[in-house]
XYZ file of C-alpha atoms in Angstrom:
560
model
C 158.697 54.917 -64.938
C 155.213 52.808 -65.605
C 153.871 49.235 -66.195
C 152.705 47.489 -69.103
C 149.141 47.471 -67.556
C 149.821 51.331 -67.700
C 150.332 51.634 -71.060
C 147.283 49.517 -71.946
C 145.397 51.961 -70.290
C 146.425 54.618 -73.075
C 146.799 52.001 -76.239
C 143.208 50.173 -74.885
C 142.505 47.628 -72.551
C 139.930 45.739 -74.614
C 139.878 47.571 -77.601
C 139.004 46.516 -81.517
C 142.281 44.943 -81.452
C 141.817 42.658 -78.558
C 138.907 42.074 -79.452
C 139.861 40.465 -82.798
C 142.284 38.282 -81.328
C 139.969 36.816 -78.530
C 137.362 36.198 -81.081
C 139.707 34.206 -83.065
C 141.170 32.493 -80.235
C 137.944 31.455 -78.895
C 137.299 29.015 -81.616
C 140.396 26.993 -80.346
C 138.063 25.636 -77.223
C 135.318 24.159 -79.574
C 137.231 21.611 -81.370
C 139.044 20.355 -77.883
C 135.485 19.339 -76.484
C 135.294 16.496 -78.806
C 138.678 15.439 -78.164
C 138.637 15.617 -74.531
C 135.228 14.479 -73.983
C 134.798 12.558 -77.684
C 134.820 9.380 -76.355
C 131.313 9.241 -75.431
C 130.559 9.095 -78.817
C 133.150 7.620 -80.326
C 133.866 4.757 -77.674
C 129.934 4.518 -77.181
C 129.275 0.907 -75.649
C 126.061 -0.106 -77.407
C 123.651 -3.191 -76.049
C 125.339 -6.129 -77.188
C 124.974 -10.184 -77.092
C 126.897 -13.070 -78.371
C 127.119 -13.801 -82.100
C 125.649 -17.071 -83.258
C 125.749 -17.878 -86.611
C 123.141 -20.953 -86.383
C 121.027 -19.274 -84.092
C 120.671 -16.392 -86.952
C 119.773 -18.950 -89.111
C 117.247 -20.334 -87.022
C 115.807 -16.512 -86.540
C 115.340 -15.630 -90.331
C 113.551 -19.381 -90.969
C 111.495 -18.988 -87.859
C 110.594 -15.254 -88.386
C 111.734 -14.873 -84.454
C 112.149 -11.560 -82.923
C 115.437 -10.440 -81.522
C 113.863 -10.207 -78.283
C 112.464 -13.857 -78.512
C 115.778 -15.030 -79.830
C 117.750 -13.757 -76.961
C 115.532 -15.148 -74.215
C 116.310 -18.192 -75.787
C 120.141 -18.003 -76.550
C 121.337 -15.737 -73.671
C 121.338 -16.725 -69.714
C 120.507 -13.756 -67.454
C 122.906 -11.985 -65.013
C 122.297 -9.598 -62.015
C 122.863 -6.717 -63.195
C 122.014 -3.476 -60.628
C 119.849 -5.743 -58.819
C 117.884 -6.786 -61.977
C 118.064 -9.843 -64.295
C 118.964 -9.161 -67.825
C 119.953 -11.202 -70.640
C 124.205 -12.132 -70.355
C 126.123 -10.139 -72.598
C 129.552 -11.882 -72.669
C 128.310 -15.530 -72.398
C 125.617 -17.789 -74.185
C 123.770 -21.256 -73.433
C 126.045 -23.991 -74.844
C 123.771 -25.497 -77.409
C 124.643 -27.406 -80.495
C 121.396 -25.800 -82.624
C 121.764 -27.925 -85.529
C 120.835 -31.174 -83.187
C 118.753 -29.771 -80.399
C 115.131 -30.417 -80.305
C 114.340 -26.899 -80.132
C 111.660 -25.758 -82.727
C 110.242 -23.004 -84.193
C 107.053 -23.411 -82.109
C 109.203 -23.378 -78.598
C 108.307 -20.459 -76.696
C 109.969 -20.961 -73.128
C 112.276 -23.784 -72.965
C 113.615 -25.015 -69.613
C 117.224 -24.169 -70.039
C 118.242 -23.985 -66.419
C 120.695 -26.819 -66.372
C 122.023 -25.967 -69.468
C 125.769 -25.046 -69.367
C 127.087 -22.022 -70.735
C 130.134 -20.319 -72.453
C 131.423 -17.358 -73.702
C 131.144 -15.922 -77.049
C 133.011 -17.889 -79.301
C 131.579 -15.699 -82.957
C 132.184 -12.547 -81.474
C 129.473 -9.997 -80.427
C 126.100 -8.419 -82.457
C 125.102 -4.621 -81.048
C 122.527 -3.041 -81.067
C 123.306 0.006 -82.625
C 122.205 -0.397 -86.515
C 124.034 1.991 -89.150
C 126.337 3.366 -86.456
C 129.835 2.761 -85.554
C 132.015 3.341 -82.370
C 135.681 2.012 -81.883
C 134.032 -0.201 -79.290
C 131.817 -2.189 -82.473
C 134.454 -1.896 -84.488
C 137.254 -3.691 -82.582
C 135.152 -5.882 -80.229
C 136.036 -4.280 -76.947
C 133.655 -5.165 -74.685
C 133.483 -8.345 -71.855
C 136.654 -8.929 -71.047
C 138.645 -6.521 -73.150
C 136.042 -3.661 -72.090
C 139.131 -1.878 -69.984
C 140.665 -1.017 -73.228
C 137.926 1.400 -73.774
C 139.695 3.076 -70.356
C 143.271 3.236 -72.670
C 141.547 5.443 -75.172
C 140.805 8.144 -72.777
C 144.152 7.410 -71.020
C 146.137 7.939 -74.209
C 145.065 11.401 -74.751
C 145.587 12.377 -71.463
C 149.116 10.982 -71.839
C 149.970 13.302 -74.484
C 148.587 15.954 -72.653
C 150.883 15.181 -69.993
C 153.460 15.403 -71.754
C 152.491 18.001 -74.401
C 151.490 20.488 -72.028
C 154.645 20.552 -70.445
C 156.870 20.665 -73.526
C 155.210 23.483 -75.399
C 154.529 25.454 -72.436
C 158.292 25.441 -71.794
C 158.534 26.253 -75.386
C 155.835 29.055 -75.138
C 157.890 30.429 -72.097
C 161.277 30.184 -74.545
C 159.948 30.977 -77.471
C 156.681 33.343 -77.452
C 153.306 32.116 -77.397
C 152.320 32.569 -81.005
C 155.009 29.931 -82.092
C 153.902 27.572 -79.200
C 150.441 27.581 -80.547
C 151.061 27.335 -84.322
C 153.346 24.307 -84.229
C 151.032 22.619 -81.959
C 148.056 23.436 -84.568
C 149.935 21.768 -87.108
C 150.584 19.135 -85.193
C 147.319 18.880 -84.329
C 145.787 18.287 -87.661
C 148.501 15.820 -88.556
C 148.033 13.439 -86.370
C 144.234 14.459 -85.737
C 143.816 12.663 -89.215
C 146.022 9.606 -88.518
C 143.841 8.767 -85.726
C 141.717 8.855 -87.937
C 143.184 5.884 -90.285
C 144.449 3.783 -87.481
C 144.442 0.032 -88.964
C 144.456 -1.171 -85.404
C 143.886 0.019 -81.815
C 146.853 -0.404 -80.791
C 148.183 2.124 -83.308
C 144.947 4.190 -82.035
C 146.541 4.461 -78.362
C 149.746 5.363 -79.902
C 148.390 8.323 -82.505
C 145.889 9.181 -79.671
C 148.750 10.046 -77.603
C 150.651 11.912 -80.510
C 147.361 13.893 -80.868
C 147.382 14.997 -77.342
C 150.646 16.346 -77.474
C 149.855 19.251 -79.082
C 146.041 19.841 -78.199
C 145.884 20.867 -74.609
C 149.361 22.621 -74.849
C 148.301 24.923 -77.890
C 145.006 26.078 -75.661
C 146.610 27.007 -72.889
C 148.957 29.087 -75.058
C 146.517 30.643 -76.774
C 144.387 31.351 -73.453
C 147.501 32.974 -71.591
C 148.262 35.207 -74.874
C 144.861 36.628 -74.580
C 145.018 37.308 -70.944
C 148.493 39.177 -71.301
C 146.905 41.538 -74.258
C 143.906 43.024 -72.315
C 143.808 45.087 -69.116
C 143.375 43.638 -65.466
C 139.581 44.376 -64.822
C 138.950 42.531 -68.517
C 141.041 39.205 -67.807
C 138.390 37.399 -65.762
C 135.607 38.265 -68.605
C 137.840 37.004 -71.666
C 139.128 33.906 -69.217
C 135.809 32.922 -68.598
C 134.295 33.402 -72.130
C 137.395 31.721 -73.527
C 136.439 28.769 -71.863
C 132.857 28.836 -72.545
C 133.359 28.486 -75.578
C 134.466 24.888 -75.034
C 131.120 24.583 -73.810
C 129.534 25.828 -76.865
C 132.143 22.811 -78.405
C 129.988 20.859 -76.398
C 126.757 21.603 -78.026
C 127.832 20.860 -81.106
C 129.544 17.743 -80.557
C 126.122 15.721 -80.131
C 124.978 17.171 -83.190
C 127.599 15.977 -85.229
C 127.709 12.626 -83.745
C 124.376 12.225 -84.317
C 124.495 12.996 -88.052
C 127.938 11.574 -88.675
C 127.503 7.638 -87.983
C 130.910 6.265 -88.027
C 133.649 7.556 -85.193
C 136.774 7.997 -87.591
C 134.198 10.659 -89.919
C 133.626 12.056 -86.408
C 137.342 11.971 -85.964
C 138.176 13.865 -89.095
C 135.202 16.618 -88.202
C 137.031 17.229 -84.872
C 140.156 17.453 -86.517
C 140.043 19.922 -89.621
C 139.357 23.466 -87.509
C 143.112 22.655 -86.314
C 144.323 23.175 -90.078
C 142.202 26.687 -90.415
C 144.092 27.441 -87.413
C 147.205 27.590 -89.167
C 146.068 30.777 -90.895
C 146.190 33.006 -87.907
C 149.768 33.230 -88.499
C 148.614 36.705 -90.214
C 146.057 37.603 -87.494
C 147.588 37.188 -84.187
C 150.386 39.444 -82.788
C 153.177 37.762 -80.154
C 152.181 38.856 -76.205
C 153.505 42.232 -75.917
C 154.012 41.348 -72.288
C 156.081 38.349 -72.946
C 158.629 40.269 -75.271
C 159.039 42.500 -72.553
C 160.016 39.707 -70.288
C 162.708 38.533 -72.873
C 164.151 41.963 -73.425
C 162.858 42.093 -77.262
C 161.698 46.011 -76.268
C 161.734 46.896 -80.109
C 158.894 43.912 -81.160
C 156.709 45.223 -77.853
C 156.755 48.573 -79.412
C 155.572 47.524 -82.878
C 152.748 45.672 -81.487
C 151.791 48.377 -78.964
C 151.710 51.000 -81.792
C 149.690 48.710 -84.057
C 147.406 47.987 -80.748
C 147.247 51.572 -80.168
C 146.001 52.710 -83.702
C 143.613 49.901 -84.299
C 142.020 50.538 -80.735
C 141.831 54.051 -82.621
C 143.758 55.339 -79.015
C 146.360 57.686 -78.599
C 149.471 57.861 -76.118
C 150.100 61.661 -74.503
C 153.936 61.595 -74.739
C 154.200 65.052 -75.430
C 154.116 65.142 -79.387
C 155.985 62.624 -79.897
C 156.531 58.194 -80.415
C 156.643 55.757 -77.989
C 159.563 53.855 -77.300
C 160.554 51.006 -74.660
C 163.931 52.152 -74.110
C 165.186 50.635 -70.506
C 163.988 47.737 -68.577
C 164.518 47.889 -65.166
C 164.619 44.785 -62.773
C 165.009 45.224 -59.057
C 164.570 41.394 -58.519
C 167.531 39.935 -59.504
C 167.058 36.394 -58.663
C 164.670 36.306 -61.985
C 165.644 35.034 -65.004
C 164.201 35.288 -68.620
C 164.649 31.881 -68.470
C 161.533 29.857 -66.684
C 162.495 26.658 -64.779
C 160.837 24.550 -63.035
C 162.523 25.039 -59.721
C 160.893 28.692 -59.649
C 157.446 26.768 -58.999
C 158.598 25.133 -55.400
C 161.544 27.327 -54.599
C 159.810 29.878 -52.498
C 156.858 29.171 -49.665
C 154.019 30.650 -51.669
C 154.820 29.810 -55.045
C 155.111 25.974 -53.260
C 152.029 26.376 -51.807
C 150.200 27.801 -55.061
C 151.372 25.252 -56.842
C 150.449 22.276 -55.132
C 147.042 23.483 -54.244
C 146.201 24.395 -57.894
C 147.795 20.769 -58.864
C 145.563 19.210 -56.498
C 142.304 21.306 -58.185
C 143.440 20.467 -61.427
C 143.551 17.015 -60.557
C 139.969 17.021 -58.624
C 138.700 19.160 -61.671
C 139.691 16.892 -64.276
C 138.455 13.885 -62.316
C 134.677 14.961 -61.325
C 134.228 16.575 -64.722
C 135.128 14.025 -67.092
C 133.653 11.031 -64.605
C 130.129 13.211 -64.550
C 130.355 13.466 -68.682
C 131.678 9.827 -69.426
C 128.756 8.596 -66.828
C 126.186 9.162 -69.399
C 127.592 6.931 -71.502
C 126.664 3.787 -68.872
C 123.575 5.168 -67.895
C 120.956 4.044 -70.782
C 118.739 6.461 -72.238
C 119.307 8.496 -75.441
C 122.970 9.914 -74.938
C 122.521 12.695 -77.435
C 119.815 14.261 -75.644
C 120.857 13.678 -72.689
C 124.645 15.330 -73.368
C 122.883 18.277 -74.936
C 121.072 19.052 -71.952
C 124.332 17.916 -69.602
C 126.229 20.536 -71.673
C 123.646 23.097 -71.362
C 123.985 23.478 -67.637
C 127.346 24.701 -68.131
C 126.382 28.172 -69.619
C 125.068 29.258 -66.235
C 128.125 28.454 -64.743
C 129.784 30.939 -66.486
C 127.237 33.433 -66.077
C 127.957 32.747 -62.220
C 131.554 33.261 -62.525
C 130.905 36.941 -64.398
C 128.369 37.966 -61.377
C 130.506 36.780 -58.560
C 134.259 36.763 -58.820
C 134.287 40.721 -59.033
C 131.337 41.466 -56.448
C 132.704 38.642 -53.863
C 136.528 37.947 -55.055
C 137.832 34.683 -56.761
C 138.718 32.565 -53.661
C 134.934 31.792 -52.126
C 133.114 31.099 -55.129
C 135.954 28.977 -56.204
C 135.706 27.294 -53.152
C 131.666 27.315 -52.575
C 131.854 25.737 -56.105
C 133.848 22.599 -55.304
C 131.868 21.760 -52.213
C 128.670 22.467 -53.740
C 129.917 19.670 -56.569
C 130.969 17.084 -54.122
C 128.183 17.446 -52.010
C 125.774 16.797 -55.041
C 127.575 13.850 -55.828
C 127.186 12.617 -52.548
C 123.585 13.236 -52.453
C 122.867 11.776 -56.152
C 124.815 8.245 -55.239
C 121.776 7.997 -52.564
C 119.085 8.767 -53.842
C 116.736 5.946 -55.403
C 116.521 6.051 -58.916
C 112.530 6.230 -58.594
C 113.205 9.858 -57.566
C 114.379 10.590 -61.099
C 113.521 14.110 -61.626
C 115.255 14.854 -58.144
C 118.064 13.008 -58.983
C 118.668 14.258 -62.102
C 118.458 17.896 -61.170
C 120.873 17.584 -58.125
C 123.418 15.879 -60.503
C 122.835 19.175 -62.658
C 123.797 21.197 -59.926
C 126.843 18.883 -59.510
C 127.682 19.311 -63.256
C 127.622 23.069 -62.775
C 129.225 22.873 -59.656
C 132.179 21.215 -60.974
C 131.747 23.413 -64.213
C 133.003 26.585 -62.708
C 135.504 25.042 -60.623
C 137.000 24.204 -63.518
C 136.594 27.477 -65.414
C 138.048 29.234 -62.133
C 141.094 27.061 -61.440
C 142.409 28.072 -65.499
C 142.430 32.123 -64.903
C 143.406 31.561 -61.224
C 146.417 29.740 -62.328
C 147.415 32.582 -64.599
C 146.901 35.363 -61.934
C 149.045 33.654 -59.439
C 152.298 32.941 -61.676
C 154.915 35.963 -62.611
C 154.904 36.480 -66.277
C 158.523 34.702 -66.573
C 156.931 31.600 -65.785
C 153.117 32.169 -66.652
C 152.692 29.642 -69.271
C 155.065 26.991 -67.549
C 153.431 27.289 -64.228
C 150.031 26.420 -65.772
C 151.074 24.056 -67.870
C 153.159 22.068 -65.039
C 149.798 22.456 -62.893
C 147.600 21.163 -65.301
C 149.445 18.262 -65.553
C 147.410 17.180 -62.662
C 144.474 17.542 -64.789
C 146.034 15.134 -66.964
C 146.606 12.584 -64.387
C 143.119 12.930 -63.330
C 142.028 12.406 -67.051
C 143.946 8.797 -66.810
C 142.187 8.477 -63.573
C 138.720 8.772 -64.460
C 137.810 6.686 -66.652
C 139.273 3.723 -64.295
C 137.235 5.214 -61.234
C 134.042 5.319 -63.570
C 134.035 1.915 -65.555
C 136.042 -0.254 -63.266
C 133.841 0.684 -59.880
C 130.577 1.073 -61.636
C 130.519 -2.625 -62.380
C 130.847 -3.022 -57.773
C 128.100 -0.227 -57.956
C 127.090 2.175 -60.308
C 126.785 5.105 -57.525
C 130.454 3.941 -56.130
C 132.252 6.770 -58.446
C 130.510 9.538 -57.278
C 131.343 8.769 -53.587
C 135.095 9.298 -54.604
C 134.271 12.400 -56.738
C 132.216 13.873 -53.822
C 135.129 13.251 -51.470
C 137.940 14.626 -53.889
C 135.604 17.904 -54.201
C 135.189 18.573 -50.970
C 139.013 18.285 -50.125
C 140.057 20.879 -53.073
C 137.084 23.234 -51.918
C 138.769 23.172 -48.563
C 142.002 23.985 -49.793
C 141.217 27.045 -52.314
C 140.449 28.917 -48.721
C 144.102 28.740 -48.407
C 144.758 30.683 -51.571
C 145.329 34.419 -51.545
C 142.481 36.678 -52.852
C 143.501 38.118 -56.307
C 140.522 40.242 -57.456
C 141.575 43.450 -58.838
C 145.279 43.015 -58.548
C 147.519 43.151 -61.991
C 149.389 40.639 -63.149
C 152.412 39.669 -61.012
C 155.735 39.994 -63.107
C 158.576 38.763 -60.569
C 158.313 36.130 -58.112
C 159.188 38.672 -55.464
C 155.335 40.330 -56.293
C 154.374 36.776 -55.178
C 156.282 35.906 -52.080
C 155.636 39.977 -51.055
C 151.975 40.792 -52.492
C 151.721 43.683 -50.005
C 154.845 45.566 -51.911
C 153.351 44.823 -55.422
C 149.773 46.702 -54.412
C 151.852 49.399 -52.547
C 154.432 50.390 -54.763
C 154.268 49.793 -58.752
C 158.037 50.558 -59.031
C 159.187 47.482 -58.227
C 158.052 45.410 -61.014
C 160.458 44.040 -63.429
C 158.808 45.313 -66.562
C 159.575 48.970 -67.325
C 158.255 51.396 -69.659
C 160.482 54.517 -70.344
C 158.320 57.217 -72.571
C 161.048 59.307 -74.255
C 160.437 61.651 -76.485
C 162.136 61.213 -79.967
C 162.669 64.113 -82.228
C 161.331 64.114 -85.654
C 158.347 61.585 -85.470
C 155.550 61.463 -87.080
C 154.227 58.008 -86.480
C 150.137 57.914 -86.585
C 148.351 57.325 -83.800
C 150.249 59.696 -80.813
C 149.966 63.103 -80.288
């Protein structure tokens, strides 16, 4: 009697078979970066001011500069302690009857009444177009920009639960392929949206498949590698999201229209449909569904491609029986399994909160780049580069120190950095930038760790559903993040950082209540979670058992 992890010892724990699938699935993380934080470029809000056709004529006639025109036509507003030309009001002047001439330099307009923009807005965004500039989502309509991010997170929320259930019920591979087809179709529809209302509806549909397919791919690769390689494939799989973040500003710089940028982000999902011929179903999942013959075929193909041999006395490998000492488990995933027993309930609550915090702080810090001024492309690129040291730190620490302490430390460092950044004066620019980058590093580590720790704390039969359900709090966090950032920043630019810091501190404390999973095999049953000592001391209590039987007249290659 032996477990599937033991079979991987003979078939290859991370051979050519797994590496090929791993590389293919890593590609899935790159376009998701554009879906997740593409709002920074697709919804960029440039400097803007009231459009006035009469002023435009006078500017052309008199040869006034744009700055001079704005000084003549716009009142000054107090913005973060400094007076700036208003973005939402203008002087109530009839330029056809005013006494202002082309020689007017500094007229006294202090007593002139003001009015809201009547003819729309002009934007300092020459040659480019975001959905903000196309649909005039500024001033009283600026809150509609928040809805762009909320809508895709609503799709994430619904889709991750639905596809998570389907992945545990019908398989990782089919769920991934169906989600890729849905992503390709809905992504193109988003690019063709005729108005902003339809754009939000299509974004919900777009989000439905994106995250669920990504999680299904993540679970698939962690289930086909040996226990000591799970953390590496998990971290690198997410690191390709950071690669996507590096590519995104380059695409946005050269693709100046947000609709064509949407097309560029969507095209890879059609390419992923070709994976039907290149990736297998998870043998571990097939075993949990009693589909042993298919698991045998994939295991044999794995051993053959890895050029490994299975020492079974010159005969062929076969899964003959599947013993199950946990009669309470079912091959059908159930939400109640996540909260029915004490340890499962504790894991679900703590991991859900950490998903929420990671999403709020991570998205908030990225979207904050769009409201700080400066060159958003360079700032975004530099910020994305910070994520690569995060992956390296994870790989260097989690096998030496464990999962729990680095996970908690990453959250606490992120929280402290947010607090410090909020109270540092702008005059200490480089110190403030460095501390902010440390915060981004910390929350990136926390975000990457919560994903693979989540997979290690749930048994096979409900692993995909467990990750999907917990990560729905990530989607709720994604809905909250733009409102926290954009609305609170109006009150005080640094106020969102205070909220982010408090959330991260609490998350770090809760992580310390989780068990350490370093070096442990993936749990197969709920009993493995509730009685971890039993799992470590006696592997015979795992539910998935492989019996190696000698079958006569077998000449299958790869077996001796």
